[in-house]
Amino acid sequence: MTSYACTAEKLSVPEIQAMVASTNGFFARDYNLELGWNNMRYIIEAAFLQARLLGRVLILPSFVYARSCEYENRLCADYATMVNRGDAVDSDEWRELPLDQQMGWKIPIELMINITHLRHAHPVITTADYLRLHGQDPSSEASNGHWTRDLYHTRPNLITGHFPSLKVIPNSVYDPEDIVRVDRILDDDAAERNFSVADPQVLQTLYAALPAGKSILGWQRAQSALGIWGDLELDRVVTENGWRILYTYDSVAGLEYNKAAVKPRKMAAPRSALRGFETDYKHIRTNVLLLEGAVHNGRKLGGMYFTTRSAQDIFSSNVLYDFRRVDILHDLAAKMVEHMFELTDGRLWMAAHVRRGDFVRYHWTMEATPESHIQRVKRHLEEGRNALIRLSSHDLKVYDVPGDVRPDIDLHKCPPPASQGIFYLATDERDPEILDLFRREGAILMDDLLTIEDRRHFASRHHEHAWVLMISDVRAVVEQIVLSKAAFFYGHAMSSVPGGVMNLRAARGADPRTAVID
């Protein structure tokens, strides 16, 4: 299959059946379509891992919901189906807002992910594909993203004539506090039912160091508890006493909102607490295996831990290289990056993401006022400029990620940003007065970069999708790509947007010292 500019190849019913026939069946999730795109992105990444471990075709939602229109709602509604978000996803979260702010727009999933490219790594279809295979109208897909247990299993497969069987993994058994969900149980763990203990005092110390209600121990906490600071020695002591080294990703500021695949870290857990996802569920032979409910809050990227670094690297590769944005969005971002270099006369430039929007309503913003918020950004960017100046004469590094990643040599080739110079700002703030304040402080926004000629050129090349520039959530994907190209990036730890930016930066060879998330 070749890569599409925008949409995935529409599979015929025989092609869908041929895809699933070579696997163990379908893997479905109850998707949380009330969430924004970047939350959905890492939920889908975890679902992809789960489906791959089980050798099943991943079923994606056929659409997601965009939260806002850049113009009057009726104009966006001419191109994308407009819904009341609360009605669509069975939520009262937005009921107190003015009616026009309760609206959302159905965006095809193929516009957010290059599904054709993703299929090179593992079989993937949409819920609409599944419904077509079973002779059902794709419009019957549940609006909230949940798997409809009854409706989706009432019609036979058009090719085999069999009604699809279903097995549900209850949410309560996925990862309760007394277990640690891992990708698979290793052979030596499965064989050793009665784990030997080299030093009972070490074992007692490890258990005493566990956080309340948890069955997994942070690496630094294990080091401190045992007074062992060398990794190899700690590896040996932990494994000799019936525990297992596990692999995952570092949190940001102690939070699990970013979920980026750029900073691997080790943890430790008792072997007796481990439960393998592949081990527990790959033997099931129903046509559809459904993981019930949400399993992302407070979890690490992937929704589980890895028992080997090589298994973690495979998943990191999926996230970094197989989950691609569609080409038309990359084209728009490339034009914006070109204009940023024009505005800076070829100098390096910096960028920031300022999350406002509903964060203002929930009091989650980093600063209480727009004035203090933009000053916070500028302080970090000035620190970033100083870091870029230092790096201009130092060896460059890359993130600890798999693949043949080469350092971004532009840091040595281009002059550093000018002091108090312009910078790119991605934000969901839409108050004109606040945006003008940001501009006076040096911010360059998306609409400042895209010229009339750029928009006309885009519309002429992609006339069927020229409307995407009207949808704020799709524009935000373009901005993520732009942020990834900046010489220095600053973002917010409570937002999921920087996680996607960091993945893109790591994949292109950005130096880890050229980004700050707080």
Short mmCIF file of C-alpha atoms in Angstrom, two decimals:
data_model
loop_
_atom_site.label_atom_id
_atom_site.label_comp_id
_atom_site.label_asym_id
_atom_site.label_seq_id
_atom_site.Cartn_x
_atom_site.Cartn_y
_atom_site.Cartn_z
CA MET A 1 0.00 0.00 0.00
CA THR A 2 1.19 3.48 -0.78
CA SER A 3 0.84 6.53 1.40
CA TYR A 4 -2.13 8.82 0.93
CA ALA A 5 -1.98 12.59 1.02
CA CYS A 6 -4.94 12.70 3.36
CA THR A 7 -7.29 9.78 3.62
CA ALA A 8 -6.68 6.07 4.05
CA GLU A 9 -7.41 3.67 1.25
CA LYS A 10 -11.00 2.53 1.57
CA LEU A 11 -10.91 -1.22 1.97
CA SER A 12 -13.40 -3.45 0.21
CA VAL A 13 -15.34 -5.99 2.27
CA PRO A 14 -13.20 -8.89 0.94
CA GLU A 15 -10.05 -6.91 1.83
CA ILE A 16 -11.28 -6.36 5.38
CA GLN A 17 -12.00 -10.07 5.74
CA ALA A 18 -8.61 -11.00 4.27
CA MET A 19 -6.95 -8.72 6.81
CA VAL A 20 -8.69 -10.25 9.81
CA ALA A 21 -8.33 -13.82 8.51
CA SER A 22 -4.56 -13.61 8.96
CA THR A 23 -4.92 -12.55 12.63
CA ASN A 24 -6.56 -13.71 15.85
CA GLY A 25 -9.61 -11.51 15.28
CA PHE A 26 -10.56 -7.95 16.17
CA PHE A 27 -9.52 -5.85 19.17
CA ALA A 28 -11.95 -3.11 20.25
CA ARG A 29 -11.96 -0.38 22.86
CA ASP A 30 -14.47 1.93 24.50
CA TYR A 31 -12.97 5.15 23.16
CA ASN A 32 -13.42 8.37 25.11
CA LEU A 33 -14.52 10.71 22.34
CA GLU A 34 -15.32 13.45 24.84
CA LEU A 35 -11.57 14.04 25.07
CA GLY A 36 -9.44 16.27 22.86
CA TRP A 37 -7.33 14.91 20.03
CA ASN A 38 -4.03 14.58 21.88
CA ASN A 39 -5.68 12.56 24.64
CA MET A 40 -7.23 10.40 21.94
CA ARG A 41 -3.84 10.05 20.26
CA TYR A 42 -2.16 8.43 23.23
CA ILE A 43 -5.25 6.29 23.94
CA ILE A 44 -5.04 4.99 20.36
CA GLU A 45 -1.29 4.41 20.74
CA ALA A 46 -2.01 2.21 23.77
CA ALA A 47 -4.78 0.38 21.90
CA PHE A 48 -2.34 -0.24 19.04
CA LEU A 49 0.12 -1.84 21.47
CA GLN A 50 -2.62 -4.00 23.00
CA ALA A 51 -3.84 -5.17 19.58
CA ARG A 52 -0.30 -5.93 18.39
CA LEU A 53 0.48 -8.00 21.50
CA LEU A 54 -2.66 -10.08 20.92
CA GLY A 55 -2.17 -10.43 17.16
CA ARG A 56 -5.56 -8.83 16.50
CA VAL A 57 -6.80 -6.20 14.05
CA LEU A 58 -7.18 -2.88 15.86
CA ILE A 59 -10.55 -1.19 15.42
CA LEU A 60 -10.34 2.61 15.59
CA PRO A 61 -13.24 5.06 15.92
CA SER A 62 -14.17 6.33 12.46
CA PHE A 63 -14.20 9.91 13.71
CA VAL A 64 -13.20 12.21 16.55
CA TYR A 65 -14.75 15.48 17.65
CA ALA A 66 -13.18 18.87 17.05
CA ARG A 67 -13.98 21.33 19.79
CA SER A 68 -14.12 24.68 18.01
CA CYS A 69 -14.50 26.48 14.71
CA GLU A 70 -12.35 29.45 13.75
CA TYR A 71 -15.38 31.20 12.25
CA GLU A 72 -19.13 31.14 12.81
CA ASN A 73 -20.36 27.65 13.61
CA ARG A 74 -22.62 27.53 10.59
CA LEU A 75 -19.64 27.94 8.25
CA CYS A 76 -17.82 24.92 9.68
CA ALA A 77 -21.11 23.01 9.66
CA ASP A 78 -21.15 23.37 5.86
CA TYR A 79 -18.12 21.03 5.69
CA ALA A 80 -18.16 18.88 8.85
CA THR A 81 -21.14 17.43 10.71
CA MET A 82 -21.92 19.64 13.70
CA VAL A 83 -23.15 18.02 16.92
CA ASN A 84 -23.90 19.03 20.46
CA ARG A 85 -20.91 17.46 22.18
CA GLY A 86 -22.76 16.74 25.40
CA ASP A 87 -25.52 14.91 23.55
CA ALA A 88 -23.04 13.05 21.37
CA VAL A 89 -20.87 11.68 24.19
CA ASP A 90 -23.45 11.55 27.04
CA SER A 91 -21.76 14.24 29.13
CA ASP A 92 -22.92 17.33 31.00
CA GLU A 93 -19.45 18.90 31.03
CA TRP A 94 -20.39 21.73 28.67
CA ARG A 95 -24.09 22.24 29.53
CA GLU A 96 -23.50 25.51 31.36
CA LEU A 97 -21.74 27.10 28.39
CA PRO A 98 -23.58 29.19 25.80
CA LEU A 99 -25.18 26.88 23.24
CA ASP A 100 -22.79 27.81 20.42
CA GLN A 101 -19.85 26.78 22.65
CA GLN A 102 -21.38 23.36 23.24
CA MET A 103 -21.01 22.42 19.59
CA GLY A 104 -18.41 20.10 18.08
CA TRP A 105 -17.60 18.75 14.63
CA LYS A 106 -17.12 15.17 13.49
CA ILE A 107 -13.70 14.84 11.90
CA PRO A 108 -12.76 11.64 10.00
CA ILE A 109 -10.01 9.78 11.85
CA GLU A 110 -8.13 9.53 8.55
CA LEU A 111 -7.55 13.29 8.70
CA MET A 112 -5.77 13.00 12.04
CA ILE A 113 -3.69 9.83 11.47
CA ASN A 114 -2.16 8.46 8.29
CA ILE A 115 -3.88 5.08 8.63
CA THR A 116 -2.41 3.76 5.38
CA HIS A 117 1.08 4.27 6.78
CA LEU A 118 0.08 2.80 10.15
CA ARG A 119 -1.09 -0.40 8.44
CA HIS A 120 2.49 -1.13 7.43
CA ALA A 121 3.19 -1.77 11.12
CA HIS A 122 0.00 -3.62 12.09
CA PRO A 123 -3.52 -4.26 10.69
CA VAL A 124 -5.91 -1.41 11.46
CA ILE A 125 -9.49 -0.71 10.40
CA THR A 126 -12.21 1.72 11.49
CA THR A 127 -15.49 0.89 13.17
CA ALA A 128 -17.18 1.81 9.89
CA ASP A 129 -15.10 -0.89 8.16
CA TYR A 130 -16.19 -3.44 10.75
CA LEU A 131 -19.85 -2.49 10.30
CA ARG A 132 -19.58 -2.80 6.50
CA LEU A 133 -18.06 -6.27 6.90
CA HIS A 134 -21.14 -7.25 8.87
CA GLY A 135 -23.70 -5.69 6.53
CA GLN A 136 -24.51 -2.78 8.80
CA ASP A 137 -24.85 0.90 8.02
CA PRO A 138 -21.64 2.78 9.04
CA SER A 139 -23.87 5.61 10.26
CA SER A 140 -24.98 3.32 13.12
CA GLU A 141 -21.56 3.78 14.79
CA ALA A 142 -22.02 4.89 18.40
CA SER A 143 -21.55 8.65 18.75
CA ASN A 144 -19.69 8.35 22.09
CA GLY A 145 -16.98 6.01 20.76
CA HIS A 146 -17.98 3.06 22.93
CA TRP A 147 -18.28 -0.44 21.51
CA THR A 148 -21.99 -1.27 21.28
CA ARG A 149 -22.16 -4.79 22.69
CA ASP A 150 -25.55 -5.65 21.20
CA LEU A 151 -25.91 -3.76 17.92
CA TYR A 152 -22.43 -4.56 16.60
CA HIS A 153 -23.03 -8.30 17.01
CA THR A 154 -26.50 -8.70 15.50
CA ARG A 155 -25.51 -9.31 11.88
CA PRO A 156 -23.33 -12.05 10.35
CA ASN A 157 -20.02 -11.54 8.59
CA LEU A 158 -20.86 -11.07 4.88
CA ILE A 159 -18.02 -13.38 3.81
CA THR A 160 -18.13 -16.18 6.39
CA GLY A 161 -21.81 -16.01 7.34
CA HIS A 162 -20.90 -16.27 11.03
CA PHE A 163 -22.22 -13.98 13.74
CA PRO A 164 -19.29 -12.25 15.50
CA SER A 165 -18.61 -13.60 18.99
CA LEU A 166 -17.52 -11.24 21.78
CA LYS A 167 -15.36 -11.47 24.89
CA VAL A 168 -15.10 -8.49 27.25
CA ILE A 169 -12.09 -7.78 29.46
CA PRO A 170 -13.66 -6.08 32.49
CA ASN A 171 -12.11 -2.75 33.32
CA SER A 172 -11.74 -3.81 36.95
CA VAL A 173 -9.34 -6.65 36.13
CA TYR A 174 -7.06 -4.74 33.79
CA ASP A 175 -4.74 -3.20 36.38
CA PRO A 176 -6.12 -3.04 39.94
CA GLU A 177 -3.69 -1.66 42.52
CA ASP A 178 -2.53 -5.07 43.73
CA ILE A 179 -1.11 -6.09 40.32
CA VAL A 180 1.26 -4.59 37.77
CA ARG A 181 0.08 -4.89 34.17
CA VAL A 182 2.98 -5.74 31.84
CA ASP A 183 3.21 -6.65 28.18
CA ARG A 184 4.04 -10.32 28.73
CA ILE A 185 5.35 -12.70 31.37
CA LEU A 186 8.84 -13.90 30.52
CA ASP A 187 9.51 -17.60 30.41
CA ASP A 188 11.76 -17.58 33.46
CA ASP A 189 9.11 -15.74 35.49
CA ALA A 190 6.43 -18.24 34.43
CA ALA A 191 8.67 -21.18 35.28
CA GLU A 192 9.71 -19.97 38.74
CA ARG A 193 6.53 -20.23 40.80
CA ASN A 194 8.44 -20.17 44.08
CA PHE A 195 10.91 -17.35 43.67
CA SER A 196 14.12 -17.77 45.62
CA VAL A 197 15.24 -14.92 47.85
CA ALA A 198 18.95 -14.19 48.25
CA ASP A 199 18.54 -11.76 51.15
CA PRO A 200 15.27 -11.54 53.14
CA GLN A 201 16.33 -8.11 54.47
CA VAL A 202 16.58 -6.75 50.93
CA LEU A 203 13.14 -8.10 50.12
CA GLN A 204 11.67 -6.54 53.24
CA THR A 205 13.30 -3.19 52.39
CA LEU A 206 11.88 -3.22 48.85
CA TYR A 207 8.35 -3.95 50.02
CA ALA A 208 8.60 -1.26 52.72
CA ALA A 209 9.62 1.28 50.05
CA LEU A 210 6.51 0.71 47.92
CA PRO A 211 4.18 3.73 47.83
CA ALA A 212 0.88 3.21 49.64
CA GLY A 213 -1.55 1.18 47.52
CA LYS A 214 1.02 0.52 44.79
CA SER A 215 2.85 -2.60 43.65
CA ILE A 216 5.60 -0.91 41.64
CA LEU A 217 8.65 1.00 42.83
CA GLY A 218 10.42 3.93 41.16
CA TRP A 219 14.08 3.33 40.34
CA GLN A 220 15.42 6.24 42.37
CA ARG A 221 13.28 5.18 45.32
CA ALA A 222 14.73 1.66 45.08
CA GLN A 223 18.25 3.11 44.92
CA SER A 224 17.64 5.24 47.99
CA ALA A 225 16.00 2.44 49.97
CA LEU A 226 18.83 -0.02 49.34
CA GLY A 227 21.66 2.52 49.21
CA ILE A 228 22.75 1.09 45.85
CA TRP A 229 23.38 3.71 43.20
CA GLY A 230 24.91 1.72 40.36
CA ASP A 231 22.37 0.39 37.84
CA LEU A 232 24.06 -2.93 37.22
CA GLU A 233 24.42 -3.71 40.91
CA LEU A 234 20.82 -2.71 41.61
CA ASP A 235 19.65 -4.84 38.68
CA ARG A 236 21.41 -7.84 40.20
CA VAL A 237 20.18 -7.33 43.75
CA VAL A 238 16.57 -6.74 42.70
CA THR A 239 16.36 -9.75 40.40
CA GLU A 240 18.10 -12.05 42.90
CA ASN A 241 15.35 -11.30 45.40
CA GLY A 242 12.28 -12.20 43.39
CA TRP A 243 11.61 -8.82 41.77
CA ARG A 244 11.63 -7.86 38.09
CA ILE A 245 13.13 -4.82 36.36
CA LEU A 246 10.42 -3.11 34.29
CA TYR A 247 10.72 -0.51 31.55
CA THR A 248 8.52 2.53 30.96
CA TYR A 249 8.70 6.29 30.31
CA ASP A 250 9.54 9.13 32.63
CA SER A 251 6.79 11.40 33.87
CA VAL A 252 6.98 15.17 33.50
CA ALA A 253 6.91 17.18 36.72
CA GLY A 254 5.52 14.06 38.39
CA LEU A 255 2.48 14.09 36.08
CA GLU A 256 1.29 11.62 33.42
CA TYR A 257 -0.40 14.04 31.00
CA ASN A 258 2.29 14.42 28.32
CA LYS A 259 2.82 10.69 27.71
CA ALA A 260 5.82 11.15 25.40
CA ALA A 261 7.97 8.22 24.27
CA VAL A 262 11.26 10.08 24.64
CA LYS A 263 12.66 9.38 28.11
CA PRO A 264 12.79 5.67 28.98
CA ARG A 265 13.18 4.78 32.63
CA LYS A 266 13.34 1.67 34.78
CA MET A 267 11.14 0.63 37.68
CA ALA A 268 10.93 -2.51 39.81
CA ALA A 269 8.09 -4.73 40.98
CA PRO A 270 7.60 -8.11 42.69
CA ARG A 271 7.37 -10.89 40.14
CA SER A 272 4.33 -12.21 41.97
CA ALA A 273 2.45 -8.97 41.15
CA LEU A 274 3.06 -9.10 37.39
CA ARG A 275 0.21 -9.87 35.02
CA GLY A 276 1.01 -10.16 31.32
CA PHE A 277 -1.51 -8.74 28.85
CA GLU A 278 -0.39 -11.06 26.08
CA THR A 279 -0.13 -13.96 28.54
CA ASP A 280 -3.64 -13.46 29.90
CA TYR A 281 -5.56 -12.75 26.70
CA LYS A 282 -3.81 -13.96 23.53
CA HIS A 283 -5.31 -17.45 23.87
CA ILE A 284 -8.88 -16.11 23.56
CA ARG A 285 -10.46 -16.99 20.22
CA THR A 286 -13.65 -14.92 20.05
CA ASN A 287 -14.04 -12.81 16.92
CA VAL A 288 -13.97 -9.59 18.94
CA LEU A 289 -12.05 -8.98 22.16
CA LEU A 290 -13.11 -5.76 23.90
CA LEU A 291 -11.23 -3.94 26.65
CA GLU A 292 -13.93 -2.24 28.66
CA GLY A 293 -13.80 1.41 29.70
CA ALA A 294 -10.96 3.88 30.09
CA VAL A 295 -7.46 2.77 31.07
CA HIS A 296 -5.43 5.95 30.55
CA ASN A 297 -5.85 8.17 33.63
CA GLY A 298 -2.70 8.14 35.74
CA ARG A 299 -1.15 5.41 33.61
CA LYS A 300 2.12 5.47 31.76
CA LEU A 301 2.24 5.73 27.97
CA GLY A 302 1.05 2.42 26.53
CA GLY A 303 -1.09 1.66 29.56
CA MET A 304 1.33 -1.01 30.77
CA TYR A 305 4.96 -1.69 31.64
CA PHE A 306 7.46 -3.64 29.57
CA THR A 307 9.46 -6.63 30.79
CA THR A 308 12.33 -5.96 28.35
CA ARG A 309 13.89 -2.82 26.91
CA SER A 310 13.68 -4.32 23.42
CA ALA A 311 9.88 -4.64 23.73
CA GLN A 312 9.69 -1.03 24.87
CA ASP A 313 11.81 0.04 21.90
CA ILE A 314 9.41 -1.64 19.48
CA PHE A 315 6.52 0.34 20.95
CA SER A 316 8.57 3.54 20.98
CA SER A 317 9.25 3.00 17.27
CA ASN A 318 5.53 2.59 16.63
CA VAL A 319 4.78 5.87 18.41
CA LEU A 320 7.65 7.84 16.89
CA TYR A 321 7.64 6.57 13.31
CA ASP A 322 4.43 4.68 12.53
CA PHE A 323 1.91 7.18 13.91
CA ARG A 324 2.26 9.88 11.27
CA ARG A 325 0.24 12.99 10.58
CA VAL A 326 -1.26 13.14 7.11
CA ASP A 327 0.75 14.71 4.33
CA ILE A 328 -1.42 17.76 3.74
CA LEU A 329 -0.88 18.88 7.33
CA HIS A 330 2.88 18.41 6.98
CA ASP A 331 2.73 20.56 3.82
CA LEU A 332 1.05 23.39 5.70
CA ALA A 333 3.53 23.16 8.56
CA ALA A 334 6.48 23.22 6.15
CA LYS A 335 5.23 26.48 4.67
CA MET A 336 4.88 28.01 8.14
CA VAL A 337 8.39 26.92 9.12
CA GLU A 338 9.71 28.49 5.92
CA HIS A 339 8.04 31.78 6.82
CA MET A 340 9.49 31.71 10.35
CA PHE A 341 13.01 31.47 8.93
CA GLU A 342 12.17 34.35 6.57
CA LEU A 343 10.98 36.51 9.48
CA THR A 344 14.13 35.77 11.49
CA ASP A 345 16.49 36.30 8.51
CA GLY A 346 17.68 32.72 8.72
CA ARG A 347 18.26 32.67 12.47
CA LEU A 348 17.16 29.85 14.72
CA TRP A 349 13.74 30.53 16.21
CA MET A 350 11.94 29.36 19.32
CA ALA A 351 8.36 28.34 20.05
CA ALA A 352 5.95 27.79 22.91
CA HIS A 353 2.57 26.23 23.52
CA VAL A 354 0.20 28.22 25.73
CA ARG A 355 -2.80 26.18 26.80
CA ARG A 356 -5.72 28.39 27.76
CA GLY A 357 -9.25 27.69 26.50
CA ASP A 358 -10.99 25.40 28.99
CA PHE A 359 -7.86 25.47 31.21
CA VAL A 360 -8.89 29.01 32.15
CA ARG A 361 -12.33 27.76 33.15
CA TYR A 362 -10.82 24.95 35.24
CA HIS A 363 -8.08 27.18 36.72
CA TRP A 364 -5.35 24.93 35.27
CA THR A 365 -3.34 27.63 33.52
CA MET A 366 0.26 28.22 34.62
CA GLU A 367 -0.45 31.87 35.46
CA ALA A 368 -3.57 33.71 36.60
CA THR A 369 -3.51 36.43 33.92
CA PRO A 370 -2.58 36.54 30.24
CA GLU A 371 0.05 39.19 31.04
CA SER A 372 1.86 37.01 33.57
CA HIS A 373 1.42 33.96 31.34
CA ILE A 374 3.21 35.49 28.37
CA GLN A 375 5.98 36.81 30.62
CA ARG A 376 6.49 33.30 31.97
CA VAL A 377 6.83 32.08 28.39
CA LYS A 378 9.36 34.77 27.56
CA ARG A 379 11.49 33.97 30.62
CA HIS A 380 11.72 30.36 29.56
CA LEU A 381 12.49 31.30 25.98
CA GLU A 382 15.31 33.59 27.11
CA GLU A 383 16.73 30.65 29.03
CA GLY A 384 16.27 28.63 25.87
CA ARG A 385 18.18 31.18 23.82
CA ASN A 386 21.07 30.98 26.28
CA ALA A 387 21.00 27.19 26.00
CA LEU A 388 21.14 27.40 22.21
CA ILE A 389 24.13 29.72 22.39
CA ARG A 390 25.93 27.23 24.65
CA LEU A 391 25.07 24.32 22.38
CA SER A 392 26.41 26.11 19.32
CA SER A 393 29.92 25.15 20.43
CA HIS A 394 29.19 21.79 22.10
CA ASP A 395 28.60 18.26 20.88
CA LEU A 396 24.96 17.64 20.19
CA LYS A 397 22.89 14.82 21.68
CA VAL A 398 19.71 13.02 20.71
CA TYR A 399 16.99 11.48 22.84
CA ASP A 400 17.38 7.89 24.01
CA VAL A 401 15.05 6.51 21.34
CA PRO A 402 15.33 3.65 18.84
CA GLY A 403 16.20 4.22 15.19
CA ASP A 404 19.01 5.87 13.29
CA VAL A 405 18.40 9.36 14.64
CA ARG A 406 20.97 12.02 13.71
CA PRO A 407 21.50 15.26 15.69
CA ASP A 408 19.90 18.45 14.42
CA ILE A 409 22.95 20.17 12.94
CA ASP A 410 21.03 23.39 12.32
CA LEU A 411 21.99 24.27 15.89
CA HIS A 412 25.57 24.61 14.64
CA LYS A 413 24.81 26.02 11.19
CA CYS A 414 22.37 28.86 11.96
CA PRO A 415 22.84 31.94 14.17
CA PRO A 416 21.03 31.82 17.53
CA PRO A 417 17.74 33.68 18.02
CA ALA A 418 17.95 37.41 18.52
CA SER A 419 17.61 38.63 22.09
CA GLN A 420 13.98 39.57 22.79
CA GLY A 421 13.16 38.51 19.22
CA ILE A 422 10.01 37.05 17.80
CA PHE A 423 8.89 33.52 18.60
CA TYR A 424 6.16 31.20 17.40
CA LEU A 425 3.21 30.75 19.76
CA ALA A 426 0.62 27.99 19.48
CA THR A 427 -2.40 28.67 21.66
CA ASP A 428 -6.10 27.90 21.92
CA GLU A 429 -6.73 31.43 23.20
CA ARG A 430 -9.19 33.19 20.88
CA ASP A 431 -9.87 36.52 22.66
CA PRO A 432 -8.67 39.17 20.13
CA GLU A 433 -7.40 41.52 22.84
CA ILE A 434 -5.35 38.79 24.52
CA LEU A 435 -3.95 37.68 21.17
CA ASP A 436 -2.92 41.27 20.43
CA LEU A 437 -1.18 41.36 23.82
CA PHE A 438 0.75 38.21 22.89
CA ARG A 439 1.73 39.75 19.55
CA ARG A 440 3.00 42.93 21.22
CA GLU A 441 5.27 40.70 23.32
CA GLY A 442 6.79 39.17 20.18
CA ALA A 443 4.50 36.22 19.48
CA ILE A 444 3.87 35.11 15.92
CA LEU A 445 0.61 33.19 15.48
CA MET A 446 -0.58 30.82 12.77
CA ASP A 447 -2.66 33.42 10.96
CA ASP A 448 0.35 35.75 10.93
CA LEU A 449 2.34 33.20 8.94
CA LEU A 450 -0.14 31.76 6.46
CA THR A 451 -0.60 34.27 3.66
CA ILE A 452 -3.53 34.55 1.27
CA GLU A 453 -1.27 33.00 -1.37
CA ASP A 454 -0.50 30.06 0.94
CA ARG A 455 -4.18 29.45 1.55
CA ARG A 456 -5.07 29.67 -2.13
CA HIS A 457 -2.25 27.31 -3.03
CA PHE A 458 -3.40 24.85 -0.36
CA ALA A 459 -7.00 25.05 -1.56
CA SER A 460 -5.98 24.49 -5.19
CA ARG A 461 -3.93 21.39 -4.32
CA HIS A 462 -6.33 19.95 -1.75
CA HIS A 463 -9.68 21.40 -2.71
CA GLU A 464 -11.63 18.59 -1.02
CA HIS A 465 -9.95 19.40 2.29
CA ALA A 466 -9.41 23.16 2.09
CA TRP A 467 -11.94 23.48 4.91
CA VAL A 468 -9.58 21.94 7.49
CA LEU A 469 -8.09 25.39 8.19
CA MET A 470 -11.48 26.34 9.63
CA ILE A 471 -11.29 23.68 12.37
CA SER A 472 -9.21 24.65 15.41
CA ASP A 473 -8.33 21.07 16.38
CA VAL A 474 -6.95 20.25 12.94
CA ARG A 475 -4.98 23.49 12.91
CA ALA A 476 -3.53 22.43 16.27
CA VAL A 477 -2.07 19.29 14.65
CA VAL A 478 -0.35 21.50 12.08
CA GLU A 479 0.98 23.64 14.91
CA GLN A 480 2.39 20.59 16.69
CA ILE A 481 4.52 19.91 13.64
CA VAL A 482 5.67 23.54 13.59
CA LEU A 483 6.54 23.43 17.30
CA SER A 484 8.61 20.31 16.67
CA LYS A 485 10.76 22.21 14.15
CA ALA A 486 11.65 25.06 16.52
CA ALA A 487 15.21 25.22 17.81
CA PHE A 488 13.83 25.49 21.35
CA PHE A 489 10.38 24.54 22.67
CA TYR A 490 8.55 25.38 25.91
CA GLY A 491 5.31 23.68 26.98
CA HIS A 492 2.98 22.94 29.89
CA ALA A 493 3.17 19.68 31.89
CA MET A 494 -0.61 19.50 32.42
CA SER A 495 -1.38 19.51 28.69
CA SER A 496 -1.15 16.48 26.41
CA VAL A 497 -0.12 18.64 23.43
CA PRO A 498 3.60 18.84 24.36
CA GLY A 499 3.77 15.03 24.45
CA GLY A 500 3.06 14.87 20.73
CA VAL A 501 5.52 17.70 20.10
CA MET A 502 8.26 15.92 22.06
CA ASN A 503 7.73 12.72 20.07
CA LEU A 504 8.18 14.64 16.82
CA ARG A 505 11.24 16.43 18.16
CA ALA A 506 12.88 13.21 19.30
CA ALA A 507 12.23 11.55 15.94
CA ARG A 508 13.88 14.39 14.03
CA GLY A 509 17.02 14.49 16.21
CA ALA A 510 16.40 17.49 18.45
CA ASP A 511 18.77 17.81 21.38
CA PRO A 512 17.05 16.99 24.72
CA ARG A 513 18.46 20.23 26.13
CA THR A 514 16.38 22.27 23.68
CA ALA A 515 13.01 21.79 25.37
CA VAL A 516 11.49 22.57 28.76
CA ILE A 517 8.12 21.33 30.01
CA ASP A 518 6.90 22.65 33.37
#
